[in-house]
PDB file of C-alpha atoms in Angstrom:
ATOM      1  CA  MET C   5      20.425 214.238  85.980  1.00  0.00           C
ATOM      2  CA  PRO C   6      19.709 217.788  84.726  1.00  0.00           C
ATOM      3  CA  ARG C   7      18.083 220.028  87.324  1.00  0.00           C
ATOM      4  CA  ASP C   8      18.353 223.674  88.255  1.00  0.00           C
ATOM      5  CA  ASN C   9      16.784 224.385  91.625  1.00  0.00           C
ATOM      6  CA  ARG C  10      18.047 227.966  91.644  1.00  0.00           C
ATOM      7  CA  THR C  11      15.906 229.258  88.794  1.00  0.00           C
ATOM      8  CA  PRO C  12      12.121 229.604  89.205  1.00  0.00           C
ATOM      9  CA  VAL C  13      10.251 227.074  87.057  1.00  0.00           C
ATOM     10  CA  ASP C  14       8.087 229.880  85.638  1.00  0.00           C
ATOM     11  CA  HIS C  15      11.215 231.384  84.032  1.00  0.00           C
ATOM     12  CA  MET C  16      12.279 228.152  82.339  1.00  0.00           C
ATOM     13  CA  PRO C  17      11.101 227.001  78.896  1.00  0.00           C
ATOM     14  CA  ALA C  18       8.574 224.180  78.914  1.00  0.00           C
ATOM     15  CA  ILE C  19       9.253 220.672  77.624  1.00  0.00           C
ATOM     16  CA  VAL C  20       6.315 219.478  75.537  1.00  0.00           C
ATOM     17  CA  VAL C  21       5.851 215.745  75.033  1.00  0.00           C
ATOM     18  CA  LEU C  22       3.728 214.663  72.067  1.00  0.00           C
ATOM     19  CA  ALA C  23       2.634 211.109  72.776  1.00  0.00           C
ATOM     20  CA  ALA C  24       0.024 208.410  72.385  1.00  0.00           C
ATOM     21  CA  PRO C  25      -1.312 206.690  75.501  1.00  0.00           C
ATOM     22  CA  GLY C  26       0.568 203.597  76.596  1.00  0.00           C
ATOM     23  CA  LEU C  27       3.313 202.087  78.696  1.00  0.00           C
ATOM     24  CA  ILE C  28       6.356 203.393  76.802  1.00  0.00           C
ATOM     25  CA  PRO C  29       5.197 207.042  76.710  1.00  0.00           C
ATOM     26  CA  ALA C  30       4.333 206.839  80.415  1.00  0.00           C
ATOM     27  CA  VAL C  31       7.744 205.440  81.394  1.00  0.00           C
ATOM     28  CA  LEU C  32       9.706 207.995  79.369  1.00  0.00           C
ATOM     29  CA  THR C  33       7.496 210.948  80.312  1.00  0.00           C
ATOM     30  CA  ASN C  34       7.755 210.102  84.010  1.00  0.00           C
ATOM     31  CA  ALA C  35      11.539 210.034  83.679  1.00  0.00           C
ATOM     32  CA  LEU C  36      11.580 213.444  81.991  1.00  0.00           C
ATOM     33  CA  ALA C  37       9.184 214.873  84.591  1.00  0.00           C
ATOM     34  CA  GLN C  38      11.441 213.652  87.382  1.00  0.00           C
ATOM     35  CA  ALA C  39      14.553 215.113  85.763  1.00  0.00           C
ATOM     36  CA  PHE C  40      12.970 218.454  84.811  1.00  0.00           C
ATOM     37  CA  ARG C  41      10.523 219.071  87.628  1.00  0.00           C
ATOM     38  CA  GLY C  42       7.541 221.269  86.861  1.00  0.00           C
ATOM     39  CA  ARG C  43       8.475 221.779  83.214  1.00  0.00           C
ATOM     40  CA  VAL C  44       7.003 218.801  81.342  1.00  0.00           C
ATOM     41  CA  ILE C  45       3.589 219.086  79.669  1.00  0.00           C
ATOM     42  CA  VAL C  46       2.043 216.186  77.730  1.00  0.00           C
ATOM     43  CA  ILE C  47      -0.080 216.631  74.625  1.00  0.00           C
ATOM     44  CA  LYS C  48      -1.687 213.221  74.331  1.00  0.00           C
ATOM     45  CA  GLU C  49      -3.327 212.163  71.082  1.00  0.00           C
ATOM     46  CA  ARG C  50      -6.118 209.655  70.623  1.00  0.00           C
ATOM     47  CA  PRO C  51      -4.613 206.428  69.233  1.00  0.00           C
ATOM     48  CA  GLU C  52      -5.785 204.931  65.974  1.00  0.00           C
ATOM     49  CA  GLY C  53      -7.682 201.667  66.360  1.00  0.00           C
ATOM     50  CA  PRO C  54      -6.108 198.489  64.907  1.00  0.00           C
ATOM     51  CA  PHE C  55      -8.675 198.271  62.125  1.00  0.00           C
ATOM     52  CA  ALA C  56      -8.111 201.892  61.079  1.00  0.00           C
ATOM     53  CA  VAL C  57      -4.370 201.161  60.936  1.00  0.00           C
ATOM     54  CA  ALA C  58      -5.064 197.999  58.895  1.00  0.00           C
ATOM     55  CA  ARG C  59      -7.156 199.943  56.368  1.00  0.00           C
ATOM     56  CA  ARG C  60      -4.421 202.529  55.946  1.00  0.00           C
ATOM     57  CA  ARG C  61      -1.760 199.873  55.486  1.00  0.00           C
ATOM     58  CA  ALA C  62      -3.939 197.998  53.010  1.00  0.00           C
ATOM     59  CA  ARG C  63      -3.826 201.034  50.736  1.00  0.00           C
ATOM     60  CA  ARG C  64      -0.034 201.205  51.022  1.00  0.00           C
ATOM     61  CA  LEU C  65       1.034 197.560  51.280  1.00  0.00           C
ATOM     62  CA  GLY C  66      -1.922 195.594  49.972  1.00  0.00           C
ATOM     63  CA  PRO C  67      -4.795 193.859  51.797  1.00  0.00           C
ATOM     64  CA  VAL C  68      -3.043 190.506  52.341  1.00  0.00           C
ATOM     65  CA  THR C  69      -0.024 192.069  54.065  1.00  0.00           C
ATOM     66  CA  ALA C  70      -2.253 194.413  56.092  1.00  0.00           C
ATOM     67  CA  LEU C  71      -4.383 191.490  57.256  1.00  0.00           C
ATOM     68  CA  GLY C  72      -1.258 189.573  58.261  1.00  0.00           C
ATOM     69  CA  GLN C  73       0.017 192.561  60.232  1.00  0.00           C
ATOM     70  CA  LEU C  74      -3.353 192.879  61.972  1.00  0.00           C
ATOM     71  CA  GLY C  75      -2.948 189.257  63.079  1.00  0.00           C
ATOM     72  CA  THR C  76       0.452 190.125  64.549  1.00  0.00           C
ATOM     73  CA  ALA C  77      -1.018 193.125  66.385  1.00  0.00           C
ATOM     74  CA  ILE C  78      -3.623 190.870  67.986  1.00  0.00           C
ATOM     75  CA  ALA C  79      -0.941 188.316  68.905  1.00  0.00           C
ATOM     76  CA  SER C  80       1.184 191.093  70.440  1.00  0.00           C
ATOM     77  CA  ARG C  81      -1.683 192.226  72.667  1.00  0.00           C
ATOM     78  CA  LEU C  82      -2.210 188.672  73.873  1.00  0.00           C
ATOM     79  CA  MET C  83       1.530 188.258  74.499  1.00  0.00           C
ATOM     80  CA  LYS C  84       1.616 191.367  76.669  1.00  0.00           C
ATOM     81  CA  LYS C  85      -0.762 189.642  79.078  1.00  0.00           C
ATOM     82  CA  THR C  86       1.416 186.530  79.285  1.00  0.00           C
ATOM     83  CA  SER C  87       4.597 188.638  79.485  1.00  0.00           C
ATOM     84  CA  ARG C  88       3.465 190.593  82.538  1.00  0.00           C
ATOM     85  CA  THR C  89       6.035 188.998  84.841  1.00  0.00           C
ATOM     86  CA  ARG C  90       8.930 189.881  82.542  1.00  0.00           C
ATOM     87  CA  MET C  91       7.635 193.427  82.027  1.00  0.00           C
ATOM     88  CA  ASP C  92       7.283 193.923  85.784  1.00  0.00           C
ATOM     89  CA  ALA C  93      10.860 192.685  86.235  1.00  0.00           C
ATOM     90  CA  ILE C  94      12.187 195.188  83.656  1.00  0.00           C
ATOM     91  CA  LEU C  95      10.338 198.065  85.337  1.00  0.00           C
ATOM     92  CA  ALA C  96      11.482 197.037  88.809  1.00  0.00           C
ATOM     93  CA  ALA C  97      15.118 196.626  87.752  1.00  0.00           C
ATOM     94  CA  HIS C  98      15.181 200.223  86.494  1.00  0.00           C
ATOM     95  CA  GLY C  99      12.879 201.767  89.116  1.00  0.00           C
ATOM     96  CA  ARG C 100      10.235 202.816  86.568  1.00  0.00           C
ATOM     97  CA  ARG C 101       6.468 203.189  86.958  1.00  0.00           C
ATOM     98  CA  PRO C 102       4.018 201.916  84.316  1.00  0.00           C
ATOM     99  CA  GLU C 103       1.418 204.688  84.818  1.00  0.00           C
ATOM    100  CA  LEU C 104       1.828 208.345  83.938  1.00  0.00           C
ATOM    101  CA  ASN C 105       2.388 210.477  87.027  1.00  0.00           C
ATOM    102  CA  LEU C 106      -0.839 212.309  87.829  1.00  0.00           C
ATOM    103  CA  ASP C 107       1.115 215.481  88.598  1.00  0.00           C
ATOM    104  CA  VAL C 108       2.196 215.858  84.962  1.00  0.00           C
ATOM    105  CA  PRO C 109      -0.095 218.368  83.167  1.00  0.00           C
ATOM    106  CA  ARG C 110      -1.677 216.990  80.021  1.00  0.00           C
ATOM    107  CA  LEU C 111      -3.842 218.093  77.128  1.00  0.00           C
ATOM    108  CA  SER C 112      -5.865 215.606  75.079  1.00  0.00           C
ATOM    109  CA  VAL C 113      -6.172 216.059  71.304  1.00  0.00           C
ATOM    110  CA  THR C 114      -7.396 213.915  68.447  1.00  0.00           C
ATOM    111  CA  SER C 115      -4.044 214.063  66.667  1.00  0.00           C
ATOM    112  CA  VAL C 116      -0.672 215.704  67.218  1.00  0.00           C
ATOM    113  CA  ASN C 117      -1.188 217.233  63.771  1.00  0.00           C
ATOM    114  CA  ASP C 118      -4.408 219.050  64.726  1.00  0.00           C
ATOM    115  CA  ALA C 119      -4.677 222.827  64.733  1.00  0.00           C
ATOM    116  CA  GLU C 120      -5.361 222.494  68.481  1.00  0.00           C
ATOM    117  CA  THR C 121      -1.909 220.967  68.954  1.00  0.00           C
ATOM    118  CA  ARG C 122      -0.226 223.730  66.966  1.00  0.00           C
ATOM    119  CA  SER C 123      -2.119 226.344  68.977  1.00  0.00           C
ATOM    120  CA  ALA C 124      -0.975 224.744  72.245  1.00  0.00           C
ATOM    121  CA  ILE C 125       2.645 224.706  71.066  1.00  0.00           C
ATOM    122  CA  ALA C 126       2.426 228.376  70.135  1.00  0.00           C
ATOM    123  CA  ARG C 127       0.966 229.199  73.553  1.00  0.00           C
ATOM    124  CA  LEU C 128       3.474 227.127  75.553  1.00  0.00           C
ATOM    125  CA  LYS C 129       6.576 228.304  73.640  1.00  0.00           C
ATOM    126  CA  PRO C 130       8.552 225.148  74.542  1.00  0.00           C
ATOM    127  CA  GLY C 131      12.327 224.969  74.584  1.00  0.00           C
ATOM    128  CA  VAL C 132      12.142 221.441  73.168  1.00  0.00           C
ATOM    129  CA  ILE C 133       9.463 219.028  71.964  1.00  0.00           C
ATOM    130  CA  VAL C 134       9.772 215.268  72.511  1.00  0.00           C
ATOM    131  CA  THR C 135       7.758 212.785  70.461  1.00  0.00           C
ATOM    132  CA  ILE C 136       7.056 209.300  71.817  1.00  0.00           C
ATOM    133  CA  ALA C 137       5.003 206.686  69.939  1.00  0.00           C
ATOM    134  CA  CYS C 138       2.745 209.268  68.283  1.00  0.00           C
ATOM    135  CA  ARG C 139       1.768 209.764  64.644  1.00  0.00           C
ATOM    136  CA  LEU C 140       4.324 210.941  62.102  1.00  0.00           C
ATOM    137  CA  ILE C 141       4.657 214.704  62.599  1.00  0.00           C
ATOM    138  CA  GLY C 142       3.176 216.533  59.622  1.00  0.00           C
ATOM    139  CA  ARG C 143       4.801 219.458  57.862  1.00  0.00           C
ATOM    140  CA  GLU C 144       2.426 222.043  59.384  1.00  0.00           C
ATOM    141  CA  THR C 145       3.231 220.918  62.914  1.00  0.00           C
ATOM    142  CA  LEU C 146       6.933 220.791  62.088  1.00  0.00           C
ATOM    143  CA  ALA C 147       6.788 224.344  60.773  1.00  0.00           C
ATOM    144  CA  ALA C 148       4.901 225.516  63.875  1.00  0.00           C
ATOM    145  CA  ALA C 149       7.558 224.225  66.283  1.00  0.00           C
ATOM    146  CA  PRO C 150       9.708 227.082  67.670  1.00  0.00           C
ATOM    147  CA  CYS C 151      12.350 224.655  68.932  1.00  0.00           C
ATOM    148  CA  PRO C 152      14.075 221.334  68.208  1.00  0.00           C
ATOM    149  CA  ILE C 153      11.865 218.241  68.064  1.00  0.00           C
ATOM    150  CA  ILE C 154      13.435 215.067  69.440  1.00  0.00           C
ATOM    151  CA  ASN C 155      12.077 211.562  68.901  1.00  0.00           C
ATOM    152  CA  PHE C 156      12.644 208.376  70.872  1.00  0.00           C
ATOM    153  CA  HIS C 157      12.763 205.539  68.337  1.00  0.00           C
ATOM    154  CA  ALA C 158      12.861 201.875  69.370  1.00  0.00           C
ATOM    155  CA  GLY C 159      15.306 200.885  66.638  1.00  0.00           C
ATOM    156  CA  ILE C 160      18.744 201.764  65.329  1.00  0.00           C
ATOM    157  CA  ASN C 161      18.611 204.242  62.435  1.00  0.00           C
ATOM    158  CA  PRO C 162      18.844 204.170  59.501  1.00  0.00           C
ATOM    159  CA  ALA C 163      18.768 200.353  59.181  1.00  0.00           C
ATOM    160  CA  TYR C 164      15.686 199.892  61.383  1.00  0.00           C
ATOM    161  CA  ARG C 165      13.450 202.874  60.769  1.00  0.00           C
ATOM    162  CA  GLY C 166       9.700 202.588  61.211  1.00  0.00           C
ATOM    163  CA  GLN C 167       8.207 200.053  63.576  1.00  0.00           C
ATOM    164  CA  MET C 168       9.502 197.186  65.712  1.00  0.00           C
ATOM    165  CA  GLY C 169      13.161 197.958  65.092  1.00  0.00           C
ATOM    166  CA  GLY C 170      14.352 195.785  67.969  1.00  0.00           C
ATOM    167  CA  TYR C 171      12.417 192.781  66.730  1.00  0.00           C
ATOM    168  CA  TRP C 172      13.672 193.186  63.170  1.00  0.00           C
ATOM    169  CA  ALA C 173      17.314 193.441  64.229  1.00  0.00           C
ATOM    170  CA  LEU C 174      17.010 190.043  65.907  1.00  0.00           C
ATOM    171  CA  ALA C 175      14.808 188.498  63.227  1.00  0.00           C
ATOM    172  CA  LEU C 176      17.296 189.532  60.531  1.00  0.00           C
ATOM    173  CA  ALA C 177      20.245 188.063  62.487  1.00  0.00           C
ATOM    174  CA  ASP C 178      21.686 191.481  63.355  1.00  0.00           C
ATOM    175  CA  PRO C 179      21.763 191.409  67.186  1.00  0.00           C
ATOM    176  CA  ASP C 180      24.522 194.037  67.388  1.00  0.00           C
ATOM    177  CA  ASN C 181      21.932 196.541  66.153  1.00  0.00           C
ATOM    178  CA  PHE C 182      19.289 195.680  68.720  1.00  0.00           C
ATOM    179  CA  GLY C 183      18.842 199.131  70.165  1.00  0.00           C
ATOM    180  CA  ALA C 184      17.158 202.523  70.218  1.00  0.00           C
ATOM    181  CA  THR C 185      17.927 205.910  68.686  1.00  0.00           C
ATOM    182  CA  ILE C 186      17.260 209.394  70.033  1.00  0.00           C
ATOM    183  CA  HIS C 187      17.189 211.666  66.985  1.00  0.00           C
ATOM    184  CA  LEU C 188      15.980 214.974  65.619  1.00  0.00           C
ATOM    185  CA  VAL C 189      12.663 214.933  63.771  1.00  0.00           C
ATOM    186  CA  ASP C 190      12.443 215.994  60.138  1.00  0.00           C
ATOM    187  CA  ALA C 191       9.807 215.418  57.447  1.00  0.00           C
ATOM    188  CA  GLY C 192      10.844 211.796  56.886  1.00  0.00           C
ATOM    189  CA  ILE C 193      10.213 208.640  58.901  1.00  0.00           C
ATOM    190  CA  ASP C 194      13.050 208.330  61.436  1.00  0.00           C
ATOM    191  CA  THR C 195      15.428 210.044  59.010  1.00  0.00           C
ATOM    192  CA  GLY C 196      16.512 212.938  61.248  1.00  0.00           C
ATOM    193  CA  ALA C 197      20.081 213.261  62.494  1.00  0.00           C
ATOM    194  CA  THR C 198      21.067 211.010  65.385  1.00  0.00           C
ATOM    195  CA  LEU C 199      21.782 212.395  68.854  1.00  0.00           C
ATOM    196  CA  TYR C 200      22.332 209.214  70.881  1.00  0.00           C
ATOM    197  CA  GLU C 201      22.035 205.433  70.571  1.00  0.00           C
ATOM    198  CA  VAL C 202      21.682 202.666  73.142  1.00  0.00           C
ATOM    199  CA  ARG C 203      22.225 198.946  72.558  1.00  0.00           C
ATOM    200  CA  PRO C 204      21.060 196.805  75.491  1.00  0.00           C
ATOM    201  CA  LYS C 205      21.237 193.023  75.425  1.00  0.00           C
ATOM    202  CA  PRO C 206      17.854 191.264  75.375  1.00  0.00           C
ATOM    203  CA  ASP C 207      17.119 188.442  77.783  1.00  0.00           C
ATOM    204  CA  PRO C 208      16.015 185.019  76.484  1.00  0.00           C
ATOM    205  CA  ALA C 209      12.669 185.751  78.174  1.00  0.00           C
ATOM    206  CA  ASP C 210      12.137 188.849  75.990  1.00  0.00           C
ATOM    207  CA  SER C 211       9.850 188.881  72.970  1.00  0.00           C
ATOM    208  CA  MET C 212       7.976 191.200  70.636  1.00  0.00           C
ATOM    209  CA  ALA C 213       5.859 192.154  73.669  1.00  0.00           C
ATOM    210  CA  THR C 214       8.809 193.269  75.818  1.00  0.00           C
ATOM    211  CA  TYR C 215      11.475 194.526  73.371  1.00  0.00           C
ATOM    212  CA  PRO C 216      10.039 198.092  73.260  1.00  0.00           C
ATOM    213  CA  LEU C 217       9.955 198.365  77.053  1.00  0.00           C
ATOM    214  CA  LEU C 218      13.516 197.049  77.368  1.00  0.00           C
ATOM    215  CA  LEU C 219      14.697 199.628  74.839  1.00  0.00           C
ATOM    216  CA  ALA C 220      12.771 202.432  76.528  1.00  0.00           C
ATOM    217  CA  VAL C 221      14.240 201.889  79.995  1.00  0.00           C
ATOM    218  CA  ALA C 222      17.705 201.521  78.465  1.00  0.00           C
ATOM    219  CA  GLY C 223      17.288 204.839  76.649  1.00  0.00           C
ATOM    220  CA  VAL C 224      16.000 206.958  79.549  1.00  0.00           C
ATOM    221  CA  GLU C 225      19.289 208.610  80.487  1.00  0.00           C
ATOM    222  CA  ARG C 226      20.204 209.341  76.878  1.00  0.00           C
ATOM    223  CA  LEU C 227      16.801 210.901  76.239  1.00  0.00           C
ATOM    224  CA  ILE C 228      17.189 213.107  79.313  1.00  0.00           C
ATOM    225  CA  GLN C 229      20.641 214.128  78.115  1.00  0.00           C
ATOM    226  CA  ALA C 230      19.308 214.972  74.641  1.00  0.00           C
ATOM    227  CA  VAL C 231      16.605 217.181  76.147  1.00  0.00           C
ATOM    228  CA  ASP C 232      19.175 218.918  78.343  1.00  0.00           C
ATOM    229  CA  ASP C 233      21.403 219.413  75.282  1.00  0.00           C
ATOM    230  CA  ALA C 234      18.504 221.017  73.401  1.00  0.00           C
ATOM    231  CA  LEU C 235      17.642 223.361  76.274  1.00  0.00           C
ATOM    232  CA  SER C 236      21.268 224.430  76.699  1.00  0.00           C
ATOM    233  CA  GLY C 237      21.957 224.806  72.962  1.00  0.00           C
ATOM    234  CA  ASN C 238      24.458 221.937  72.937  1.00  0.00           C
ATOM    235  CA  LEU C 239      22.880 219.519  70.483  1.00  0.00           C
ATOM    236  CA  LYS C 240      25.449 217.636  68.400  1.00  0.00           C
ATOM    237  CA  PRO C 241      23.472 215.810  65.718  1.00  0.00           C
ATOM    238  CA  VAL C 242      25.195 213.271  63.467  1.00  0.00           C
ATOM    239  CA  GLN C 243      23.790 212.158  60.129  1.00  0.00           C
ATOM    240  CA  THR C 244      24.348 208.402  60.244  1.00  0.00           C
ATOM    241  CA  THR C 245      25.199 206.473  57.100  1.00  0.00           C
ATOM    242  CA  GLY C 246      24.760 202.914  55.934  1.00  0.00           C
ATOM    243  CA  PRO C 247      21.859 200.855  54.584  1.00  0.00           C
ATOM    244  CA  SER C 248      18.478 202.427  55.240  1.00  0.00           C
ATOM    245  CA  ALA C 249      15.272 200.401  55.533  1.00  0.00           C
ATOM    246  CA  LEU C 250      11.728 201.247  56.605  1.00  0.00           C
ATOM    247  CA  HIS C 251      10.088 198.420  58.553  1.00  0.00           C
ATOM    248  CA  TYR C 252       6.510 197.571  59.402  1.00  0.00           C
ATOM    249  CA  PRO C 253       5.286 194.888  61.819  1.00  0.00           C
ATOM    250  CA  PRO C 254       5.790 191.367  60.437  1.00  0.00           C
ATOM    251  CA  THR C 255       2.807 189.462  59.132  1.00  0.00           C
ATOM    252  CA  ILE C 256       1.488 186.800  61.486  1.00  0.00           C
ATOM    253  CA  TRP C 257       2.848 184.046  59.262  1.00  0.00           C
ATOM    254  CA  ARG C 258       6.319 185.595  59.090  1.00  0.00           C
ATOM    255  CA  TRP C 259       6.355 186.109  62.846  1.00  0.00           C
ATOM    256  CA  LEU C 260       5.306 182.491  63.542  1.00  0.00           C
ATOM    257  CA  TRP C 261       7.853 181.111  61.068  1.00  0.00           C
ATOM    258  CA  THR C 262      10.683 183.168  62.588  1.00  0.00           C
ATOM    259  CA  GLY C 263       9.666 182.140  66.080  1.00  0.00           C
ATOM    260  CA  ILE C 264       9.482 178.426  65.298  1.00  0.00           C
ATOM    261  CA  ARG C 265      12.606 178.378  63.148  1.00  0.00           C
ATOM    262  CA  ARG C 266      14.895 180.741  65.082  1.00  0.00           C
ATOM    263  CA  GLY C 267      13.272 181.267  68.487  1.00  0.00           C
ATOM    264  CA  ILE C 268      12.755 185.006  67.879  1.00  0.00           C
ATOM    265  CA  TRP C 269       9.311 185.858  69.150  1.00  0.00           C
TER     266      TRP C 269
END
């Protein structure tokens, strides 16, 4: 795991994590903070509420689809409560904590695209920025970054861009592409060049509630390696080819039908 105990931390470039609150950002940020001690700083944005997300999707996808996706979001929250045992088992098997380490410095902002975020990036002068489960990075924030921006995406690009990539790979009978991608961030949605991929095998006990966590713990070492590559100037991005599709959460009726018919929940 990358560490350099010979060089004072003050003389090393910072690693800025742009993230929303939640389990996946906490797990991945803790792993980075352990690997790069004293160098990780979190800029945490305020998450959008489910109804705000539904209104935005209604403008893009139509009100019926947005309402169906809101139903799935509610079902997912309920499933997380019933999937606690499986989630605890995943965390324990990989030695990961579900809460963000209190020693990790953090700054709270309304959005990662705020002027406050850009000002913090300019002040911190990071050697690399990592995005985890936050809003799509806008062009102004992209332009303000003095370093590579790396994203952890719970899906294999370009076939499973967007949201719930692990679920869609299974729901579309493509289990070989159940996985996660660590990639560079550009102005598109998960369209940046790939750095690493991981393809774990889900357990029969896994579901929509646990797929993201399974992918996150499987991708920890690759994410650490990508950050180390960026800091050492050894990034080797690859522009992947093949069918490209942008996915959103399934509607509640599609999710129920797939679960009943194929056992993919």
